Structures are given as C-alpha cells and as structure tokens.
Amino acid sequence: MSQNIPEFFEKLKNNQQTPEEHRAFSDWLRNASPAEIDNVVKEFGEHFEHLAAKPFSGDERLFSLIEQRIDQASLSENEKKISLKAPRVTWWLKAISAAACLAAAVWLLFPQQQIPDAINQELATESKNPILPGGDKAVLVLQNGRNIILDGSQDGTIAIENGVKVDKSDDGELRYTGLGSKGVSFTNLSYNLLKTPRGGQYRLVLSDGTKVWLNAQSSIRYPAKFAPHSRVVELKGEAYFEVSKDKNRPFRVNINHTSIEVLGTHFNVMGYSDETGVKTSLLEGSVKVSSGSQSRLIKPGEQALSDHFVRVSEANVNEAVEWKNGNFNFAHEKIESIMRKIARWYDISVEYQGKIADVSFVGTIPRSQSIHTVLNYLELTGVVHFKIQGRRITVMP
C-alpha cells in the first residue's frame, strides 16, 4: 500500500476512492509502524488540516486507530491502548500531530456507510436481539418485605418508613426526607434494601443527606432514619459515597470482611464477590479502613485493598469513579477484569476459548455505547476477538 499512498490521497481529495482502496489503506494503517505513519503525516497531512473545522457525522473508529498506532510506542510490550473519546472537538484539542487531520480527511471524505467493517458485520449477524447497555434499574425492599420495582413505578412519594418520606424521581434517584421526630422509633430501626440487577444502576440520598451511587449487581442495606449516635450501612458490590458531615455520628460501611469509617468524605468502595478483596479509593477527606486485626488511615489519592489485612497504595482514584461518570475506565487491566465489568453492565455471560495474550489494556469507553462498539474497540488492539451467541460472549485470541 505504501507505494500507492500518493495516488490514494489524490483520489481522496476528489472523493474518487473506492471501498477496496479504503480497505487497503485501513489495513496498512493497522499494521504500519509509528515511524511509517509519521512519515505519511508529514508528507500529506498538511493538505487536510482545513478539514478539522468541518462538521463530523461519523464515529471515532478511525481517529482511535490513528491514536492507538501513534501512542503504542509509548506503552510497554505488555500494554495495549484503547480509546473512544467524544465529542470529537476534545480529541482535536488534545492532538498535537497532523495525524488527527489525516484521520479526519480519510473519514470525512469517505461516506461511513461505504466503509467495510467485518467486525460489525460479524457481530450484527450473531446478535439478532441487540444487547443494550444498562440503565437506571433497581428494586427497593421495605421493612415489611414489600418489593417496589423502581424503574416501573410512578414518580413521587412511594412509601413512608419510620417517620421518613421516600420519594422517587424520574432521573433515577431515591430520596429519604424526615417528617419530624414524631412517630420515629430509634429502638427498632426500620431497614430498607436497595438492590440493582446486572445492567442496572441507581442513586440514593439517605436521611442524613449522604449521597450514594450504586453500580450494577450491587445492594445497600440502611435504616430509613439513622440512630442518634451512629450511621451504619451494609454494602455488596460497588458504590460511590459523598458522606454528609456529622462529627457526632461517624458513618460506617460494612462490606465482606471490611469496615470503612468516616465523618464526612467522598470515596468509592468496590467489593464484588468475583473480585479480589475490597478496594476503597479516597477522593476527599479521610477514611479508616479495618479488616481482620488491621486498621489503616488513608488520605486522598490513596487506595486500600483489604481482605483480612489492609494494604495501602497511591492510585489515580479518579479512574475508580469513572463508572459513576458514565465511562468504563481500564487502567492497566487484564482482559478478564475488563470482561467482568462488561458482563455486569450488559448482563451477559463470558467464556474463553484458546490462550489469550497476557497484556494489559489502557483506555476509556463510554458505558452508553452498544456492546458491539465496546468489543470493536477492544478488537482494534489486535489482542482479542469476540463471538456473540445470544447473551453469551466468547473471548478468543
């Protein structure tokens, strides 16, 4: 292809390229070294810089491919970068190479529907029923055992529990508001349970004003109104907390064999049964993490891993809460870890076939994308391939 690149770009400028020529260029782009791409960028990229200002109607596939091929050299041999960044203007502001213009030229001058995409065709064929991303879905279990399916119930007040009004909003939030002390029992607390299925998430505002974001396949048990001297909740799965400050009532999260105690802070807790230990990531304030006979204080920017003992390390804690902001974030993760996240969000099962390369992935993909798009971007690394049969995903080398 390299010897035909001048001819390809000449046709590209006049929108005369064929699907076969575009496929050949895409194949070259996937296999070319960063140095080869850089040479082409220097020679031809400047002719297409004016395209950066044009409206963008396609997706980010080719932009991602260009970026991966350039950035791959900066990663170790055992790391692969993936990315899907939107909106497009953000990508352009971050780009410092004419490679961005090159990618825009190839994509903008070639109608999206004409671009062969073997991955999409294969996945679309295998999936007659689309696998949709998760959303605001949860079940509330009241003290009396009554189950309320929140994504199917009307908005507004849905219950009164121990002198507390329970309201549901139309944007996936459950809020507890005190009605005064009359009729409130602190001797026998009224406990509620909020649980999300696979493919679900929900937001919760507790009676003290603490905000909780509950991730997929998770649950939190809590009193409708906290006792005068303590605030204790029980968690399974993953949640992000913004704890309301109250120096007279510590806030404690119990999960597996770990206790996390705070006065007022922002932190994320992840302790799924299929993950190793409990990860507590602190963004603001201070937290005491206890497990077994060990207790450790952690400060912002640190993460504690606990499972009968506690290990503390520095971490990019913002990556730990990307799920709350609507993104998958893969920070040097193995494919098995990534597929567990994908399985919980899309409610699918995963199996493996053959020996998968022992590499780590780095990247961010919106959780709002279809599962086909997510798998496409993982496949672009060249490390893994996928087959969809119903709601079962097979991971292959």
Tab-separated table of C-alpha atoms in Angstrom:
chain	number	residue	atom	x	y	z
A	1	MET	CA	0.000	0.000	0.000
A	2	SER	CA	2.806	2.452	0.867
A	3	GLN	CA	3.754	2.979	-2.781
A	4	ASN	CA	0.102	3.744	-3.640
A	5	ILE	CA	-0.476	6.254	-0.856
A	6	PRO	CA	0.152	9.351	-3.058
A	7	GLU	CA	-2.424	8.099	-5.562
A	8	PHE	CA	-4.856	7.241	-2.756
A	9	PHE	CA	-4.670	10.747	-1.285
A	10	GLU	CA	-5.080	12.346	-4.692
A	11	LYS	CA	-8.304	10.376	-5.154
A	12	LEU	CA	-9.298	11.114	-1.595
A	13	LYS	CA	-9.176	14.857	-2.185
A	14	ASN	CA	-11.639	14.459	-5.041
A	15	ASN	CA	-13.754	11.812	-3.289
A	16	GLN	CA	-12.936	9.274	-6.017
A	17	GLN	CA	-11.554	6.465	-3.865
A	18	THR	CA	-13.177	3.021	-3.939
A	19	PRO	CA	-14.146	0.785	-0.980
A	20	GLU	CA	-11.290	-1.561	-1.934
A	21	GLU	CA	-8.760	1.288	-1.810
A	22	HIS	CA	-10.101	2.441	1.516
A	23	ARG	CA	-9.870	-1.098	2.888
A	24	ALA	CA	-6.264	-1.332	1.717
A	25	PHE	CA	-5.416	1.955	3.436
A	26	SER	CA	-7.109	0.818	6.671
A	27	ASP	CA	-5.174	-2.461	6.611
A	28	TRP	CA	-1.925	-0.549	6.084
A	29	LEU	CA	-2.802	1.810	8.924
A	30	ARG	CA	-3.338	-1.073	11.348
A	31	ASN	CA	-0.004	-2.682	10.556
A	32	ALA	CA	2.238	0.333	9.903
A	33	SER	CA	4.830	1.379	12.468
A	34	PRO	CA	4.534	4.789	14.193
A	35	ALA	CA	7.521	5.957	12.142
A	36	GLU	CA	5.811	4.996	8.864
A	37	ILE	CA	2.633	6.801	9.902
A	38	ASP	CA	4.619	9.838	10.946
A	39	ASN	CA	6.315	9.991	7.524
A	40	VAL	CA	2.945	9.888	5.754
A	41	VAL	CA	1.550	12.511	8.115
A	42	LYS	CA	4.461	14.855	7.401
A	43	GLU	CA	4.127	14.409	3.661
A	44	PHE	CA	0.349	14.521	3.215
A	45	GLY	CA	-1.304	15.603	6.479
A	46	GLU	CA	-0.878	19.347	5.925
A	47	HIS	CA	-3.138	19.218	2.858
A	48	PHE	CA	-6.082	18.194	5.007
A	49	GLU	CA	-5.801	20.454	8.061
A	50	HIS	CA	-8.727	22.543	6.856
A	51	LEU	CA	-10.995	19.526	7.398
A	52	ALA	CA	-10.669	19.827	11.174
A	53	ALA	CA	-13.299	22.562	11.214
A	54	LYS	CA	-15.872	20.565	9.254
A	55	PRO	CA	-18.912	19.063	10.974
A	56	PHE	CA	-18.378	15.439	11.944
A	57	SER	CA	-21.005	12.832	11.125
A	58	GLY	CA	-19.178	9.547	11.684
A	59	ASP	CA	-17.974	7.727	14.793
A	60	GLU	CA	-14.453	7.813	16.240
A	61	ARG	CA	-13.194	4.459	14.934
A	62	LEU	CA	-10.533	5.756	12.571
A	63	PHE	CA	-9.467	8.504	14.965
A	64	SER	CA	-8.991	5.857	17.635
A	65	LEU	CA	-6.991	3.683	15.266
A	66	ILE	CA	-4.632	6.532	14.343
A	67	GLU	CA	-4.172	7.450	18.001
A	68	GLN	CA	-3.520	3.858	19.020
A	69	ARG	CA	-0.910	3.342	16.339
A	70	ILE	CA	0.940	6.530	17.316
A	71	ASP	CA	0.682	6.038	21.075
A	72	GLN	CA	1.511	2.338	21.052
A	73	ALA	CA	5.244	3.121	21.055
A	74	SER	CA	4.932	4.869	24.438
A	75	LEU	CA	3.486	1.790	26.144
A	76	SER	CA	5.310	-1.302	27.284
A	77	GLU	CA	5.210	-4.520	25.276
A	78	ASN	CA	2.579	-5.882	27.645
A	79	GLU	CA	0.183	-2.945	27.353
A	80	LYS	CA	-2.396	-2.091	24.699
A	81	LYS	CA	-4.165	1.246	24.439
A	82	ILE	CA	-7.816	1.648	23.536
A	83	SER	CA	-9.794	4.862	23.418
A	84	LEU	CA	-13.110	6.256	22.336
A	85	LYS	CA	-13.184	9.942	23.073
A	86	ALA	CA	-16.170	12.172	22.462
A	87	PRO	CA	-17.073	14.777	21.491
A	88	ARG	CA	-14.652	14.984	18.573
A	89	VAL	CA	-13.540	18.522	19.456
A	90	THR	CA	-11.972	17.168	22.643
A	91	TRP	CA	-9.811	14.828	20.581
A	92	TRP	CA	-8.713	17.681	18.346
A	93	LEU	CA	-7.782	19.902	21.270
A	94	LYS	CA	-5.590	17.149	22.670
A	95	ALA	CA	-3.960	16.228	19.367
A	96	ILE	CA	-0.546	17.742	18.644
A	97	SER	CA	0.142	15.870	15.422
A	98	ALA	CA	-1.198	16.271	11.893
A	99	ALA	CA	-2.182	12.624	12.288
A	100	ALA	CA	-5.527	13.912	13.515
A	101	CYS	CA	-6.026	15.803	10.264
A	102	LEU	CA	-5.006	12.737	8.308
A	103	ALA	CA	-7.604	10.660	10.124
A	104	ALA	CA	-10.271	13.300	9.597
A	105	ALA	CA	-9.525	13.504	5.889
A	106	VAL	CA	-9.816	9.781	5.366
A	107	TRP	CA	-13.049	9.558	7.364
A	108	LEU	CA	-14.821	12.752	6.311
A	109	LEU	CA	-14.224	12.273	2.602
A	110	PHE	CA	-15.368	8.683	2.626
A	111	PRO	CA	-19.060	8.051	3.472
A	112	GLN	CA	-19.375	5.938	6.593
A	113	GLN	CA	-21.828	3.502	5.075
A	114	GLN	CA	-19.303	2.503	2.395
A	115	ILE	CA	-16.540	1.557	4.804
A	116	PRO	CA	-16.222	-2.201	5.154
A	117	ASP	CA	-16.412	-3.277	8.768
A	118	ALA	CA	-16.006	-7.003	9.138
A	119	ILE	CA	-16.225	-6.813	12.918
A	120	ASN	CA	-19.589	-5.037	12.911
A	121	GLN	CA	-20.961	-7.352	10.236
A	122	GLU	CA	-19.983	-10.458	12.174
A	123	LEU	CA	-21.316	-9.171	15.479
A	124	ALA	CA	-24.563	-7.930	13.932
A	125	THR	CA	-25.097	-11.323	12.312
A	126	GLU	CA	-24.552	-13.156	15.584
A	127	SER	CA	-26.813	-10.842	17.603
A	128	LYS	CA	-30.374	-10.848	16.317
A	129	ASN	CA	-31.575	-9.286	19.571
A	130	PRO	CA	-29.436	-6.236	20.421
A	131	ILE	CA	-27.623	-6.267	23.758
A	132	LEU	CA	-28.341	-2.855	25.214
A	133	PRO	CA	-26.246	-1.019	27.819
A	134	GLY	CA	-27.504	-0.839	31.390
A	135	GLY	CA	-29.613	1.955	32.864
A	136	ASP	CA	-31.478	3.196	35.933
A	137	LYS	CA	-32.947	-0.042	37.282
A	138	ALA	CA	-33.343	-1.148	40.889
A	139	VAL	CA	-35.653	-2.793	43.421
A	140	LEU	CA	-36.455	-1.282	46.832
A	141	VAL	CA	-37.296	-3.742	49.616
A	142	LEU	CA	-39.128	-2.150	52.564
A	143	GLN	CA	-39.016	-3.253	56.208
A	144	ASN	CA	-42.298	-5.156	55.800
A	145	GLY	CA	-40.891	-7.139	52.868
A	146	ARG	CA	-42.737	-5.231	50.151
A	147	ASN	CA	-40.796	-5.039	46.877
A	148	ILE	CA	-41.025	-1.910	44.718
A	149	ILE	CA	-39.595	-2.117	41.183
A	150	LEU	CA	-38.314	1.429	40.802
A	151	ASP	CA	-37.911	1.539	37.016
A	152	GLY	CA	-41.549	0.513	36.675
A	153	SER	CA	-43.140	2.635	39.412
A	154	GLN	CA	-44.540	6.145	39.266
A	155	ASP	CA	-42.506	9.157	40.379
A	156	GLY	CA	-43.217	10.904	43.662
A	157	THR	CA	-43.724	9.526	47.181
A	158	ILE	CA	-43.675	5.732	47.122
A	159	ALA	CA	-43.518	4.946	50.867
A	160	ILE	CA	-43.408	6.291	54.439
A	161	GLU	CA	-40.884	4.484	56.626
A	162	ASN	CA	-40.425	5.252	60.344
A	163	GLY	CA	-41.281	8.935	60.006
A	164	VAL	CA	-39.363	9.320	56.748
A	165	LYS	CA	-40.818	10.018	53.308
A	166	VAL	CA	-39.373	8.025	50.403
A	167	ASP	CA	-39.514	9.829	47.050
A	168	LYS	CA	-38.571	8.574	43.590
A	169	SER	CA	-37.541	10.996	40.838
A	170	ASP	CA	-37.722	10.483	37.086
A	171	ASP	CA	-33.912	10.609	36.702
A	172	GLY	CA	-33.029	7.515	38.713
A	173	GLU	CA	-32.808	8.848	42.284
A	174	LEU	CA	-34.354	7.685	45.554
A	175	ARG	CA	-34.526	10.301	48.340
A	176	TYR	CA	-35.323	9.914	52.066
A	177	THR	CA	-36.663	13.027	53.823
A	178	GLY	CA	-37.516	13.230	57.527
A	179	LEU	CA	-41.039	14.285	58.520
A	180	GLY	CA	-40.029	15.266	62.066
A	181	SER	CA	-39.362	13.234	65.205
A	182	LYS	CA	-42.986	12.329	65.848
A	183	GLY	CA	-43.580	8.631	65.388
A	184	VAL	CA	-39.876	7.821	64.888
A	185	SER	CA	-38.506	4.769	66.709
A	186	PHE	CA	-34.779	4.600	67.391
A	187	THR	CA	-35.140	1.379	69.382
A	188	ASN	CA	-36.296	-0.656	66.394
A	189	LEU	CA	-34.828	0.915	63.272
A	190	SER	CA	-36.713	0.400	60.021
A	191	TYR	CA	-34.276	-1.037	57.462
A	192	ASN	CA	-34.598	-0.798	53.695
A	193	LEU	CA	-32.650	-2.598	50.977
A	194	LEU	CA	-31.875	-1.081	47.574
A	195	LYS	CA	-30.524	-3.538	45.012
A	196	THR	CA	-29.555	-3.196	41.360
A	197	PRO	CA	-29.578	-6.096	38.895
A	198	ARG	CA	-26.927	-6.804	36.293
A	199	GLY	CA	-27.356	-3.979	33.833
A	200	GLY	CA	-28.682	-1.582	36.475
A	201	GLN	CA	-27.570	1.451	38.482
A	202	TYR	CA	-29.287	3.875	40.876
A	203	ARG	CA	-28.736	6.954	43.019
A	204	LEU	CA	-29.764	7.248	46.639
A	205	VAL	CA	-29.968	10.159	49.098
A	206	LEU	CA	-30.100	8.879	52.678
A	207	SER	CA	-31.990	10.586	55.510
A	208	ASP	CA	-28.809	12.391	56.689
A	209	GLY	CA	-28.166	13.851	53.228
A	210	THR	CA	-25.442	11.354	52.263
A	211	LYS	CA	-25.439	10.652	48.519
A	212	VAL	CA	-24.827	7.148	47.176
A	213	TRP	CA	-24.302	5.985	43.593
A	214	LEU	CA	-24.967	2.231	43.344
A	215	ASN	CA	-23.325	0.347	40.477
A	216	ALA	CA	-24.647	-2.726	38.663
A	217	GLN	CA	-25.252	-6.004	40.549
A	218	SER	CA	-24.960	-4.284	43.924
A	219	SER	CA	-27.050	-3.717	47.043
A	220	ILE	CA	-27.063	-1.451	50.085
A	221	ARG	CA	-28.961	-2.022	53.346
A	222	TYR	CA	-29.602	1.036	55.523
A	223	PRO	CA	-32.046	2.402	58.125
A	224	ALA	CA	-34.758	4.714	56.825
A	225	LYS	CA	-33.637	7.092	59.566
A	226	PHE	CA	-30.250	6.766	61.296
A	227	ALA	CA	-29.872	6.372	65.056
A	228	PRO	CA	-28.802	9.468	67.074
A	229	HIS	CA	-25.186	8.362	67.577
A	230	SER	CA	-24.203	6.255	64.563
A	231	ARG	CA	-24.720	5.778	60.824
A	232	VAL	CA	-24.125	2.243	59.567
A	233	VAL	CA	-24.885	0.730	56.146
A	234	GLU	CA	-24.137	-2.663	54.612
A	235	LEU	CA	-22.883	-2.885	51.023
A	236	LYS	CA	-22.458	-5.611	48.438
A	237	GLY	CA	-20.878	-4.872	45.062
A	238	GLU	CA	-19.806	-1.297	44.335
A	239	ALA	CA	-20.895	2.199	45.362
A	240	TYR	CA	-19.599	5.752	45.452
A	241	PHE	CA	-20.350	7.792	48.594
A	242	GLU	CA	-20.490	11.512	49.300
A	243	VAL	CA	-20.979	11.414	53.054
A	244	SER	CA	-22.732	14.287	54.792
A	245	LYS	CA	-20.511	15.733	57.545
A	246	ASP	CA	-21.586	14.966	61.121
A	247	LYS	CA	-18.775	14.939	63.682
A	248	ASN	CA	-21.058	13.391	66.305
A	249	ARG	CA	-22.118	10.454	64.138
A	250	PRO	CA	-19.426	8.526	62.283
A	251	PHE	CA	-20.537	6.932	59.012
A	252	ARG	CA	-19.564	3.282	58.567
A	253	VAL	CA	-19.786	0.985	55.546
A	254	ASN	CA	-19.583	-2.754	56.199
A	255	ILE	CA	-18.691	-4.923	53.209
A	256	ASN	CA	-17.428	-8.502	53.241
A	257	HIS	CA	-14.746	-8.590	55.966
A	258	THR	CA	-14.050	-4.863	55.831
A	259	SER	CA	-15.308	-1.843	57.763
A	260	ILE	CA	-14.839	1.685	56.380
A	261	GLU	CA	-15.404	4.553	58.822
A	262	VAL	CA	-15.607	8.269	58.015
A	263	LEU	CA	-17.033	11.511	59.357
A	264	GLY	CA	-17.651	13.228	56.045
A	265	THR	CA	-15.858	12.434	52.777
A	266	HIS	CA	-16.020	11.248	49.143
A	267	PHE	CA	-14.904	7.700	48.400
A	268	ASN	CA	-15.574	4.649	46.238
A	269	VAL	CA	-15.928	1.075	47.505
A	270	MET	CA	-15.730	-1.954	45.239
A	271	GLY	CA	-16.084	-5.442	46.678
A	272	TYR	CA	-17.771	-7.795	44.224
A	273	SER	CA	-17.661	-11.484	45.132
A	274	ASP	CA	-15.784	-12.283	41.900
A	275	GLU	CA	-13.061	-9.672	42.566
A	276	THR	CA	-10.058	-9.883	44.891
A	277	GLY	CA	-10.683	-8.187	48.248
A	278	VAL	CA	-12.329	-4.798	48.798
A	279	LYS	CA	-10.928	-1.671	47.127
A	280	THR	CA	-11.536	1.654	48.864
A	281	SER	CA	-10.499	4.720	46.834
A	282	LEU	CA	-10.469	8.095	48.597
A	283	LEU	CA	-11.091	11.352	46.758
A	284	GLU	CA	-11.695	13.748	49.645
A	285	GLY	CA	-11.421	13.755	53.463
A	286	SER	CA	-10.050	10.818	55.437
A	287	VAL	CA	-11.099	7.211	55.887
A	288	LYS	CA	-10.233	4.438	58.325
A	289	VAL	CA	-10.259	1.002	56.708
A	290	SER	CA	-10.360	-2.018	59.012
A	291	SER	CA	-10.147	-5.698	58.119
A	292	GLY	CA	-9.260	-8.546	60.441
A	293	SER	CA	-6.994	-7.138	63.141
A	294	GLN	CA	-5.627	-4.337	60.945
A	295	SER	CA	-6.742	-0.716	60.619
A	296	ARG	CA	-5.223	1.885	58.310
A	297	LEU	CA	-5.961	5.552	57.704
A	298	ILE	CA	-5.899	6.572	54.064
A	299	LYS	CA	-5.746	10.047	52.575
A	300	PRO	CA	-6.934	11.497	49.254
A	301	GLY	CA	-5.199	9.903	46.284
A	302	GLU	CA	-4.740	6.571	48.050
A	303	GLN	CA	-6.445	3.224	47.645
A	304	ALA	CA	-6.774	0.476	50.239
A	305	LEU	CA	-7.060	-3.194	49.290
A	306	SER	CA	-8.455	-5.226	52.176
A	307	ASP	CA	-9.126	-8.920	52.724
A	308	HIS	CA	-8.434	-9.821	56.379
A	309	PHE	CA	-5.489	-7.384	56.127
A	310	VAL	CA	-5.107	-3.903	54.639
A	311	ARG	CA	-2.627	-2.699	52.004
A	312	VAL	CA	-2.484	0.984	51.063
A	313	SER	CA	-1.020	2.387	47.862
A	314	GLU	CA	-1.105	5.568	45.812
A	315	ALA	CA	-3.563	5.461	42.925
A	316	ASN	CA	-5.322	7.587	40.341
A	317	VAL	CA	-8.544	7.468	42.331
A	318	ASN	CA	-10.473	9.428	39.704
A	319	GLU	CA	-10.187	6.356	37.484
A	320	ALA	CA	-12.015	4.329	40.145
A	321	VAL	CA	-15.115	6.525	39.870
A	322	GLU	CA	-15.294	6.804	36.082
A	323	TRP	CA	-18.206	4.352	36.146
A	324	LYS	CA	-20.212	6.963	38.102
A	325	ASN	CA	-19.495	9.464	35.333
A	326	GLY	CA	-20.738	7.064	32.673
A	327	ASN	CA	-17.467	5.503	31.488
A	328	PHE	CA	-15.580	2.251	31.539
A	329	ASN	CA	-12.014	3.018	32.604
A	330	PHE	CA	-9.373	0.376	32.020
A	331	ALA	CA	-6.201	1.257	33.895
A	332	HIS	CA	-3.600	-1.411	33.054
A	333	GLU	CA	-6.248	-4.138	33.310
A	334	LYS	CA	-6.249	-7.701	32.025
A	335	ILE	CA	-8.998	-8.777	29.656
A	336	GLU	CA	-10.585	-10.956	32.364
A	337	SER	CA	-11.097	-7.928	34.628
A	338	ILE	CA	-12.478	-5.877	31.739
A	339	MET	CA	-14.946	-8.592	30.743
A	340	ARG	CA	-16.256	-8.834	34.330
A	341	LYS	CA	-17.150	-5.128	34.165
A	342	ILE	CA	-18.741	-5.548	30.747
A	343	ALA	CA	-20.702	-8.627	31.893
A	344	ARG	CA	-22.179	-6.788	34.880
A	345	TRP	CA	-23.216	-3.749	32.826
A	346	TYR	CA	-24.617	-5.525	29.758
A	347	ASP	CA	-25.967	-8.552	31.664
A	348	ILE	CA	-24.134	-11.111	29.580
A	349	SER	CA	-22.120	-14.260	30.293
A	350	VAL	CA	-18.495	-14.650	29.222
A	351	GLU	CA	-16.443	-17.680	28.276
A	352	TYR	CA	-12.894	-18.033	26.964
A	353	GLN	CA	-11.558	-20.057	24.068
A	354	GLY	CA	-7.839	-20.514	23.442
A	355	LYS	CA	-4.900	-18.789	25.099
A	356	ILE	CA	-5.305	-15.013	25.397
A	357	ALA	CA	-2.128	-12.908	25.334
A	358	ASP	CA	-1.009	-11.722	28.781
A	359	VAL	CA	-1.268	-7.995	28.148
A	360	SER	CA	-2.829	-5.035	29.972
A	361	PHE	CA	-5.294	-2.602	28.447
A	362	VAL	CA	-5.393	1.167	28.932
A	363	GLY	CA	-8.342	3.274	27.839
A	364	THR	CA	-11.769	4.818	28.409
A	365	ILE	CA	-15.042	3.935	26.660
A	366	PRO	CA	-18.497	5.417	27.431
A	367	ARG	CA	-20.855	2.935	29.085
A	368	SER	CA	-23.656	4.284	26.884
A	369	GLN	CA	-22.112	2.625	23.814
A	370	SER	CA	-23.570	-0.567	22.396
A	371	ILE	CA	-21.735	-3.725	23.303
A	372	HIS	CA	-20.765	-4.078	19.646
A	373	THR	CA	-18.899	-0.770	19.766
A	374	VAL	CA	-17.119	-1.676	23.006
A	375	LEU	CA	-15.988	-5.025	21.620
A	376	ASN	CA	-14.962	-3.394	18.333
A	377	TYR	CA	-12.537	-1.111	20.135
A	378	LEU	CA	-11.059	-3.955	22.130
A	379	GLU	CA	-10.582	-5.888	18.891
A	380	LEU	CA	-8.733	-2.962	17.300
A	381	THR	CA	-5.819	-3.696	19.633
A	382	GLY	CA	-5.288	-6.962	17.746
A	383	VAL	CA	-5.033	-8.904	21.010
A	384	VAL	CA	-8.559	-10.312	21.375
A	385	HIS	CA	-11.548	-11.220	19.209
A	386	PHE	CA	-15.155	-11.928	20.145
A	387	LYS	CA	-18.106	-14.046	19.123
A	388	ILE	CA	-21.670	-13.294	20.248
A	389	GLN	CA	-24.255	-16.064	20.635
A	390	GLY	CA	-27.413	-14.783	22.286
A	391	ARG	CA	-26.236	-13.188	25.521
A	392	ARG	CA	-23.017	-15.207	25.652
A	393	ILE	CA	-19.715	-13.634	24.591
A	394	THR	CA	-16.792	-15.868	23.665
A	395	VAL	CA	-13.348	-14.264	24.038
A	396	MET	CA	-10.717	-15.595	21.633
A	397	PRO	CA	-7.106	-14.721	20.707
